[in-house]
Amino acid sequence: MADLIVALDVPTRQQVTETLARLGDAVDFYKIGLELYSAEGPDVVRLVKDAGKRVFLDLKLHDIPRTVERAVKAIGGLGVDLATIHASGGRAMIRAAADAAATFGAAAPKILAVTCLTSLDQTDLDDLGIGRDMAAQVEALGVLAVTNGADGIVCSPREVAAMNRALVPAALGRRIVFVTPGVRPAGAAVGDQKRVATPAGAVRDGATHLVVGRPILEAPDPAAAARAIRAEMDAVCAQ
């Protein structure tokens, strides 16, 4: 089965509380990103955890290994379930994050490596002086991450099928987590995402967690929208 994660792309604690109330038991997993965490700090993580929900803390840590190690220990103490780093931080940084998470034992947050942001396309890579094409860059960073202890990756749904093929052998039997943002139900606005897919398509290609924000939060009935996406995901898993 795949998990649905709702992105709490709201700026205040009050709006988080309102969103949790509106979605109720339709959703039990939420993403807290940089904007919300910067505004409200660790208390917003505690708020969501105290409501009995799981948390994907998406801060995309990218710094020297020692700093990332200490940051992972700090956020691990909050009880987060998933946390992100940038794969481009290199093997020592990835290993430092994985080792720090492991100190929490069974309660360890899973460390996910961000490969290429879904707002980027090939032109952006060319501008950055990266010689690989998008697929090759995502694969190279993904392999680097999982072979140095990361539990999974964040990549667009356009790459998840290829990443399953590339990373499962590299993981040497470990279950890999594939988190895909850029998921939009058929007919929904794409917004600032450039590499998107439907929930069914992402799950069919091997995504284990789908991150959805605006199509749920901006729906007239957010709980119904979440349940519809969940049903679409479950139908694929049942095939």
PDB file of C-alpha atoms in Angstrom:
ATOM      1  CA  MET A   1       0.000   0.000   0.000  1.00  0.00           C
ATOM      2  CA  ALA A   2       1.088   3.575  -0.663  1.00  0.00           C
ATOM      3  CA  ASP A   3       0.657   6.466   1.764  1.00  0.00           C
ATOM      4  CA  LEU A   4      -0.973   9.812   1.038  1.00  0.00           C
ATOM      5  CA  ILE A   5       0.801  12.789   2.612  1.00  0.00           C
ATOM      6  CA  VAL A   6      -0.926  16.160   2.650  1.00  0.00           C
ATOM      7  CA  ALA A   7       1.409  19.132   2.358  1.00  0.00           C
ATOM      8  CA  LEU A   8       0.690  21.695   5.080  1.00  0.00           C
ATOM      9  CA  ASP A   9       1.535  24.600   2.813  1.00  0.00           C
ATOM     10  CA  VAL A  10       0.078  27.139   5.216  1.00  0.00           C
ATOM     11  CA  PRO A  11       1.970  29.855   7.110  1.00  0.00           C
ATOM     12  CA  THR A  12       0.554  29.706  10.635  1.00  0.00           C
ATOM     13  CA  ARG A  13      -0.164  27.339  13.514  1.00  0.00           C
ATOM     14  CA  GLN A  14      -3.806  28.427  13.488  1.00  0.00           C
ATOM     15  CA  GLN A  15      -4.204  27.340   9.862  1.00  0.00           C
ATOM     16  CA  VAL A  16      -2.586  24.010  10.698  1.00  0.00           C
ATOM     17  CA  THR A  17      -5.149  23.466  13.439  1.00  0.00           C
ATOM     18  CA  GLU A  18      -7.970  24.374  11.055  1.00  0.00           C
ATOM     19  CA  THR A  19      -6.619  22.038   8.363  1.00  0.00           C
ATOM     20  CA  LEU A  20      -6.339  19.112  10.759  1.00  0.00           C
ATOM     21  CA  ALA A  21      -9.936  19.694  11.815  1.00  0.00           C
ATOM     22  CA  ARG A  22     -11.229  19.936   8.233  1.00  0.00           C
ATOM     23  CA  LEU A  23      -9.466  16.747   7.135  1.00  0.00           C
ATOM     24  CA  GLY A  24     -10.160  14.742  10.285  1.00  0.00           C
ATOM     25  CA  ASP A  25      -9.597  11.020   9.862  1.00  0.00           C
ATOM     26  CA  ALA A  26      -9.365  11.300   6.069  1.00  0.00           C
ATOM     27  CA  VAL A  27      -5.603  11.932   6.416  1.00  0.00           C
ATOM     28  CA  ASP A  28      -3.072  10.692   8.961  1.00  0.00           C
ATOM     29  CA  PHE A  29       0.190  11.868   7.373  1.00  0.00           C
ATOM     30  CA  TYR A  30       1.277  15.479   6.873  1.00  0.00           C
ATOM     31  CA  LYS A  31       4.253  17.262   5.362  1.00  0.00           C
ATOM     32  CA  ILE A  32       5.731  20.243   7.191  1.00  0.00           C
ATOM     33  CA  GLY A  33       7.975  22.270   4.930  1.00  0.00           C
ATOM     34  CA  LEU A  34      10.477  25.060   5.288  1.00  0.00           C
ATOM     35  CA  GLU A  35       7.969  27.941   5.267  1.00  0.00           C
ATOM     36  CA  LEU A  36       5.812  26.593   8.080  1.00  0.00           C
ATOM     37  CA  TYR A  37       8.744  25.329  10.150  1.00  0.00           C
ATOM     38  CA  SER A  38      10.523  28.672   9.812  1.00  0.00           C
ATOM     39  CA  ALA A  39       7.402  30.490  10.992  1.00  0.00           C
ATOM     40  CA  GLU A  40       6.341  28.211  13.831  1.00  0.00           C
ATOM     41  CA  GLY A  41       9.373  26.089  14.701  1.00  0.00           C
ATOM     42  CA  PRO A  42       9.405  22.679  16.413  1.00  0.00           C
ATOM     43  CA  ASP A  43       6.098  23.372  18.180  1.00  0.00           C
ATOM     44  CA  VAL A  44       4.193  22.870  14.929  1.00  0.00           C
ATOM     45  CA  VAL A  45       5.660  19.373  14.638  1.00  0.00           C
ATOM     46  CA  ARG A  46       4.552  18.647  18.188  1.00  0.00           C
ATOM     47  CA  LEU A  47       1.073  19.961  17.361  1.00  0.00           C
ATOM     48  CA  VAL A  48       0.650  17.518  14.477  1.00  0.00           C
ATOM     49  CA  LYS A  49       2.169  14.603  16.396  1.00  0.00           C
ATOM     50  CA  ASP A  50      -0.052  15.330  19.411  1.00  0.00           C
ATOM     51  CA  ALA A  51      -3.043  15.027  17.056  1.00  0.00           C
ATOM     52  CA  GLY A  52      -1.980  11.426  16.411  1.00  0.00           C
ATOM     53  CA  LYS A  53      -0.650  12.091  12.913  1.00  0.00           C
ATOM     54  CA  ARG A  54       2.577  11.121  11.203  1.00  0.00           C
ATOM     55  CA  VAL A  55       4.978  13.849  10.068  1.00  0.00           C
ATOM     56  CA  PHE A  56       7.168  14.229   6.996  1.00  0.00           C
ATOM     57  CA  LEU A  57       9.549  17.064   7.882  1.00  0.00           C
ATOM     58  CA  ASP A  58      10.784  18.446   4.583  1.00  0.00           C
ATOM     59  CA  LEU A  59      13.638  20.828   5.417  1.00  0.00           C
ATOM     60  CA  LYS A  60      16.048  19.530   2.753  1.00  0.00           C
ATOM     61  CA  LEU A  61      19.114  19.721   4.976  1.00  0.00           C
ATOM     62  CA  HIS A  62      22.305  20.591   3.088  1.00  0.00           C
ATOM     63  CA  ASP A  63      25.396  21.583   5.078  1.00  0.00           C
ATOM     64  CA  ILE A  64      28.672  20.165   6.347  1.00  0.00           C
ATOM     65  CA  PRO A  65      28.291  16.637   7.759  1.00  0.00           C
ATOM     66  CA  ARG A  66      28.624  17.602  11.431  1.00  0.00           C
ATOM     67  CA  THR A  67      25.931  20.275  11.166  1.00  0.00           C
ATOM     68  CA  VAL A  68      23.539  17.908   9.399  1.00  0.00           C
ATOM     69  CA  GLU A  69      24.243  15.203  11.985  1.00  0.00           C
ATOM     70  CA  ARG A  70      23.258  17.553  14.809  1.00  0.00           C
ATOM     71  CA  ALA A  71      20.191  18.765  12.938  1.00  0.00           C
ATOM     72  CA  VAL A  72      18.972  15.200  12.379  1.00  0.00           C
ATOM     73  CA  LYS A  73      19.407  14.434  16.070  1.00  0.00           C
ATOM     74  CA  ALA A  74      17.352  17.520  16.919  1.00  0.00           C
ATOM     75  CA  ILE A  75      14.474  16.711  14.600  1.00  0.00           C
ATOM     76  CA  GLY A  76      14.608  13.015  15.454  1.00  0.00           C
ATOM     77  CA  GLY A  77      13.829  14.011  19.018  1.00  0.00           C
ATOM     78  CA  LEU A  78      10.550  15.501  17.782  1.00  0.00           C
ATOM     79  CA  GLY A  79       9.324  12.096  16.630  1.00  0.00           C
ATOM     80  CA  VAL A  80       9.161  12.873  12.924  1.00  0.00           C
ATOM     81  CA  ASP A  81       8.627   9.887  10.652  1.00  0.00           C
ATOM     82  CA  LEU A  82      10.366  11.089   7.475  1.00  0.00           C
ATOM     83  CA  ALA A  83      12.998  13.807   7.026  1.00  0.00           C
ATOM     84  CA  THR A  84      14.799  15.141   3.966  1.00  0.00           C
ATOM     85  CA  ILE A  85      18.359  15.983   3.060  1.00  0.00           C
ATOM     86  CA  HIS A  86      19.840  16.990  -0.293  1.00  0.00           C
ATOM     87  CA  ALA A  87      21.641  14.130  -2.024  1.00  0.00           C
ATOM     88  CA  SER A  88      23.939  16.716  -3.575  1.00  0.00           C
ATOM     89  CA  GLY A  89      25.445  17.257  -0.114  1.00  0.00           C
ATOM     90  CA  GLY A  90      27.691  14.275  -0.827  1.00  0.00           C
ATOM     91  CA  ARG A  91      28.415  10.860   0.629  1.00  0.00           C
ATOM     92  CA  ALA A  92      29.854  12.049   3.969  1.00  0.00           C
ATOM     93  CA  MET A  93      26.856  14.258   4.659  1.00  0.00           C
ATOM     94  CA  ILE A  94      24.396  11.512   3.694  1.00  0.00           C
ATOM     95  CA  ARG A  95      26.160   9.017   5.945  1.00  0.00           C
ATOM     96  CA  ALA A  96      26.216  11.501   8.841  1.00  0.00           C
ATOM     97  CA  ALA A  97      22.442  11.975   8.526  1.00  0.00           C
ATOM     98  CA  ALA A  98      21.775   8.228   8.362  1.00  0.00           C
ATOM     99  CA  ASP A  99      24.001   7.484  11.349  1.00  0.00           C
ATOM    100  CA  ALA A 100      22.363  10.247  13.405  1.00  0.00           C
ATOM    101  CA  ALA A 101      18.896   8.889  12.632  1.00  0.00           C
ATOM    102  CA  ALA A 102      19.952   5.370  13.597  1.00  0.00           C
ATOM    103  CA  THR A 103      20.628   6.498  17.174  1.00  0.00           C
ATOM    104  CA  PHE A 104      16.841   6.625  17.683  1.00  0.00           C
ATOM    105  CA  GLY A 105      16.478   2.879  17.125  1.00  0.00           C
ATOM    106  CA  ALA A 106      12.967   1.745  16.221  1.00  0.00           C
ATOM    107  CA  ALA A 107      11.740   5.352  16.407  1.00  0.00           C
ATOM    108  CA  ALA A 108      14.333   6.588  13.909  1.00  0.00           C
ATOM    109  CA  PRO A 109      13.130   8.994  11.237  1.00  0.00           C
ATOM    110  CA  LYS A 110      13.627   7.655   7.738  1.00  0.00           C
ATOM    111  CA  ILE A 111      16.144   9.781   5.876  1.00  0.00           C
ATOM    112  CA  LEU A 112      15.105  10.714   2.359  1.00  0.00           C
ATOM    113  CA  ALA A 113      17.439  12.264  -0.174  1.00  0.00           C
ATOM    114  CA  VAL A 114      16.145  14.929  -2.529  1.00  0.00           C
ATOM    115  CA  THR A 115      17.540  14.372  -6.000  1.00  0.00           C
ATOM    116  CA  CYS A 116      16.299  17.147  -8.304  1.00  0.00           C
ATOM    117  CA  LEU A 117      13.521  19.505  -7.279  1.00  0.00           C
ATOM    118  CA  THR A 118      10.321  19.028  -9.276  1.00  0.00           C
ATOM    119  CA  SER A 119      10.415  22.722 -10.193  1.00  0.00           C
ATOM    120  CA  LEU A 120      13.552  22.069 -12.275  1.00  0.00           C
ATOM    121  CA  ASP A 121      13.766  20.858 -15.854  1.00  0.00           C
ATOM    122  CA  GLN A 122      16.609  20.176 -18.273  1.00  0.00           C
ATOM    123  CA  THR A 123      17.134  23.851 -19.024  1.00  0.00           C
ATOM    124  CA  ASP A 124      17.713  24.481 -15.333  1.00  0.00           C
ATOM    125  CA  LEU A 125      20.322  21.720 -15.156  1.00  0.00           C
ATOM    126  CA  ASP A 126      22.080  23.211 -18.179  1.00  0.00           C
ATOM    127  CA  ASP A 127      22.079  26.625 -16.481  1.00  0.00           C
ATOM    128  CA  LEU A 128      23.735  25.028 -13.432  1.00  0.00           C
ATOM    129  CA  GLY A 129      26.484  23.504 -15.557  1.00  0.00           C
ATOM    130  CA  ILE A 130      25.409  19.911 -14.897  1.00  0.00           C
ATOM    131  CA  GLY A 131      26.429  17.771 -17.839  1.00  0.00           C
ATOM    132  CA  ARG A 132      23.976  14.907 -17.296  1.00  0.00           C
ATOM    133  CA  ASP A 133      20.425  14.837 -18.566  1.00  0.00           C
ATOM    134  CA  MET A 134      17.660  14.930 -15.942  1.00  0.00           C
ATOM    135  CA  ALA A 135      17.101  11.169 -15.759  1.00  0.00           C
ATOM    136  CA  ALA A 136      20.800  10.427 -15.391  1.00  0.00           C
ATOM    137  CA  GLN A 137      21.246  13.120 -12.722  1.00  0.00           C
ATOM    138  CA  VAL A 138      18.329  11.844 -10.657  1.00  0.00           C
ATOM    139  CA  GLU A 139      19.572   8.266 -10.907  1.00  0.00           C
ATOM    140  CA  ALA A 140      23.176   9.144  -9.992  1.00  0.00           C
ATOM    141  CA  LEU A 141      22.105  11.113  -6.919  1.00  0.00           C
ATOM    142  CA  GLY A 142      19.647   8.407  -5.896  1.00  0.00           C
ATOM    143  CA  VAL A 143      22.256   5.645  -6.051  1.00  0.00           C
ATOM    144  CA  LEU A 144      24.712   7.831  -4.135  1.00  0.00           C
ATOM    145  CA  ALA A 145      22.113   8.341  -1.419  1.00  0.00           C
ATOM    146  CA  VAL A 146      20.928   4.769  -0.875  1.00  0.00           C
ATOM    147  CA  THR A 147      24.429   3.297  -0.993  1.00  0.00           C
ATOM    148  CA  ASN A 148      25.415   5.686   1.807  1.00  0.00           C
ATOM    149  CA  GLY A 149      22.563   4.888   4.156  1.00  0.00           C
ATOM    150  CA  ALA A 150      19.564   6.929   3.035  1.00  0.00           C
ATOM    151  CA  ASP A 151      16.237   5.111   3.423  1.00  0.00           C
ATOM    152  CA  GLY A 152      14.819   6.468   0.206  1.00  0.00           C
ATOM    153  CA  ILE A 153      14.559   9.382  -2.138  1.00  0.00           C
ATOM    154  CA  VAL A 154      12.308  12.203  -3.184  1.00  0.00           C
ATOM    155  CA  CYS A 155      11.901  12.414  -6.930  1.00  0.00           C
ATOM    156  CA  SER A 156       9.232  13.420  -9.406  1.00  0.00           C
ATOM    157  CA  PRO A 157       6.660  10.808 -10.457  1.00  0.00           C
ATOM    158  CA  ARG A 158       8.168  10.956 -13.934  1.00  0.00           C
ATOM    159  CA  GLU A 159      11.361   9.309 -12.621  1.00  0.00           C
ATOM    160  CA  VAL A 160      10.003   6.909 -10.010  1.00  0.00           C
ATOM    161  CA  ALA A 161       9.718   3.847 -12.278  1.00  0.00           C
ATOM    162  CA  ALA A 162      13.301   4.165 -13.476  1.00  0.00           C
ATOM    163  CA  MET A 163      14.474   4.849  -9.933  1.00  0.00           C
ATOM    164  CA  ASN A 164      12.854   1.649  -8.682  1.00  0.00           C
ATOM    165  CA  ARG A 165      14.831  -0.278 -11.264  1.00  0.00           C
ATOM    166  CA  ALA A 166      18.085   1.508 -10.401  1.00  0.00           C
ATOM    167  CA  LEU A 167      17.869   1.707  -6.613  1.00  0.00           C
ATOM    168  CA  VAL A 168      16.340  -1.566  -5.494  1.00  0.00           C
ATOM    169  CA  PRO A 169      19.465  -3.540  -6.521  1.00  0.00           C
ATOM    170  CA  ALA A 170      21.726  -0.859  -5.005  1.00  0.00           C
ATOM    171  CA  ALA A 171      19.866  -1.092  -1.689  1.00  0.00           C
ATOM    172  CA  LEU A 172      20.960  -4.726  -1.188  1.00  0.00           C
ATOM    173  CA  GLY A 173      17.611  -5.967   0.067  1.00  0.00           C
ATOM    174  CA  ARG A 174      16.536  -2.905   2.084  1.00  0.00           C
ATOM    175  CA  ARG A 175      13.060  -1.544   1.379  1.00  0.00           C
ATOM    176  CA  ILE A 176      13.413   1.800  -0.360  1.00  0.00           C
ATOM    177  CA  VAL A 177      10.976   4.646   0.250  1.00  0.00           C
ATOM    178  CA  PHE A 178       9.974   6.591  -2.862  1.00  0.00           C
ATOM    179  CA  VAL A 179       8.288   9.915  -2.071  1.00  0.00           C
ATOM    180  CA  THR A 180       6.823  11.767  -5.017  1.00  0.00           C
ATOM    181  CA  PRO A 181       5.652  15.370  -4.960  1.00  0.00           C
ATOM    182  CA  GLY A 182       4.261  16.863  -8.133  1.00  0.00           C
ATOM    183  CA  VAL A 183       1.163  14.631  -7.957  1.00  0.00           C
ATOM    184  CA  ARG A 184      -1.983  16.115  -9.455  1.00  0.00           C
ATOM    185  CA  PRO A 185      -5.372  14.451 -10.031  1.00  0.00           C
ATOM    186  CA  ALA A 186      -6.449  14.431 -13.665  1.00  0.00           C
ATOM    187  CA  GLY A 187      -7.615  17.913 -14.669  1.00  0.00           C
ATOM    188  CA  ALA A 188      -6.037  19.712 -11.690  1.00  0.00           C
ATOM    189  CA  ALA A 189      -3.874  22.803 -12.188  1.00  0.00           C
ATOM    190  CA  VAL A 190      -0.154  22.055 -12.418  1.00  0.00           C
ATOM    191  CA  GLY A 191       0.980  25.269 -10.679  1.00  0.00           C
ATOM    192  CA  ASP A 192       4.765  25.639 -10.423  1.00  0.00           C
ATOM    193  CA  GLN A 193       5.457  21.931 -10.891  1.00  0.00           C
ATOM    194  CA  LYS A 194       7.003  20.884 -14.200  1.00  0.00           C
ATOM    195  CA  ARG A 195       7.218  17.091 -13.828  1.00  0.00           C
ATOM    196  CA  VAL A 196       3.861  15.744 -12.668  1.00  0.00           C
ATOM    197  CA  ALA A 197       1.673  12.625 -12.791  1.00  0.00           C
ATOM    198  CA  THR A 198      -1.704  11.437 -11.525  1.00  0.00           C
ATOM    199  CA  PRO A 199      -1.950   9.549  -8.209  1.00  0.00           C
ATOM    200  CA  ALA A 200      -2.700   6.295 -10.024  1.00  0.00           C
ATOM    201  CA  GLY A 201       0.229   6.756 -12.373  1.00  0.00           C
ATOM    202  CA  ALA A 202       2.668   7.489  -9.564  1.00  0.00           C
ATOM    203  CA  VAL A 203       1.618   4.463  -7.516  1.00  0.00           C
ATOM    204  CA  ARG A 204       1.646   2.224 -10.571  1.00  0.00           C
ATOM    205  CA  ASP A 205       5.245   3.249 -11.210  1.00  0.00           C
ATOM    206  CA  GLY A 206       6.327   2.360  -7.676  1.00  0.00           C
ATOM    207  CA  ALA A 207       5.850   5.433  -5.483  1.00  0.00           C
ATOM    208  CA  THR A 208       5.394   4.494  -1.817  1.00  0.00           C
ATOM    209  CA  HIS A 209       4.310   7.967  -0.633  1.00  0.00           C
ATOM    210  CA  LEU A 210       2.495  10.683  -2.584  1.00  0.00           C
ATOM    211  CA  VAL A 211       2.627  14.319  -1.492  1.00  0.00           C
ATOM    212  CA  VAL A 212      -0.422  16.376  -2.444  1.00  0.00           C
ATOM    213  CA  GLY A 213      -1.124  19.940  -1.357  1.00  0.00           C
ATOM    214  CA  ARG A 214      -3.289  22.397  -3.242  1.00  0.00           C
ATOM    215  CA  PRO A 215      -5.627  19.868  -4.927  1.00  0.00           C
ATOM    216  CA  ILE A 216      -6.727  18.870  -1.415  1.00  0.00           C
ATOM    217  CA  LEU A 217      -6.302  22.058   0.618  1.00  0.00           C
ATOM    218  CA  GLU A 218      -8.036  24.257  -1.959  1.00  0.00           C
ATOM    219  CA  ALA A 219     -10.876  21.837  -2.694  1.00  0.00           C
ATOM    220  CA  PRO A 220     -14.415  22.820  -1.611  1.00  0.00           C
ATOM    221  CA  ASP A 221     -14.419  19.670   0.549  1.00  0.00           C
ATOM    222  CA  PRO A 222     -10.794  18.802   1.427  1.00  0.00           C
ATOM    223  CA  ALA A 223     -11.686  15.564   3.220  1.00  0.00           C
ATOM    224  CA  ALA A 224     -13.659  14.315   0.207  1.00  0.00           C
ATOM    225  CA  ALA A 225     -10.808  15.276  -2.123  1.00  0.00           C
ATOM    226  CA  ALA A 226      -8.332  13.372   0.058  1.00  0.00           C
ATOM    227  CA  ARG A 227     -10.569  10.303   0.158  1.00  0.00           C
ATOM    228  CA  ALA A 228     -10.955  10.357  -3.629  1.00  0.00           C
ATOM    229  CA  ILE A 229      -7.182  10.403  -4.120  1.00  0.00           C
ATOM    230  CA  ARG A 230      -6.779   7.697  -1.483  1.00  0.00           C
ATOM    231  CA  ALA A 231      -9.356   5.538  -3.307  1.00  0.00           C
ATOM    232  CA  GLU A 232      -7.514   6.015  -6.595  1.00  0.00           C
ATOM    233  CA  MET A 233      -4.261   4.920  -4.950  1.00  0.00           C
ATOM    234  CA  ASP A 234      -5.845   1.925  -3.242  1.00  0.00           C
ATOM    235  CA  ALA A 235      -7.430   0.753  -6.498  1.00  0.00           C
ATOM    236  CA  VAL A 236      -4.003   0.535  -8.116  1.00  0.00           C
ATOM    237  CA  CYS A 237      -2.494  -1.249  -5.111  1.00  0.00           C
ATOM    238  CA  ALA A 238      -5.311  -3.823  -5.230  1.00  0.00           C
ATOM    239  CA  GLN A 239      -4.656  -4.746  -8.858  1.00  0.00           C
TER     240      GLN A 239
END
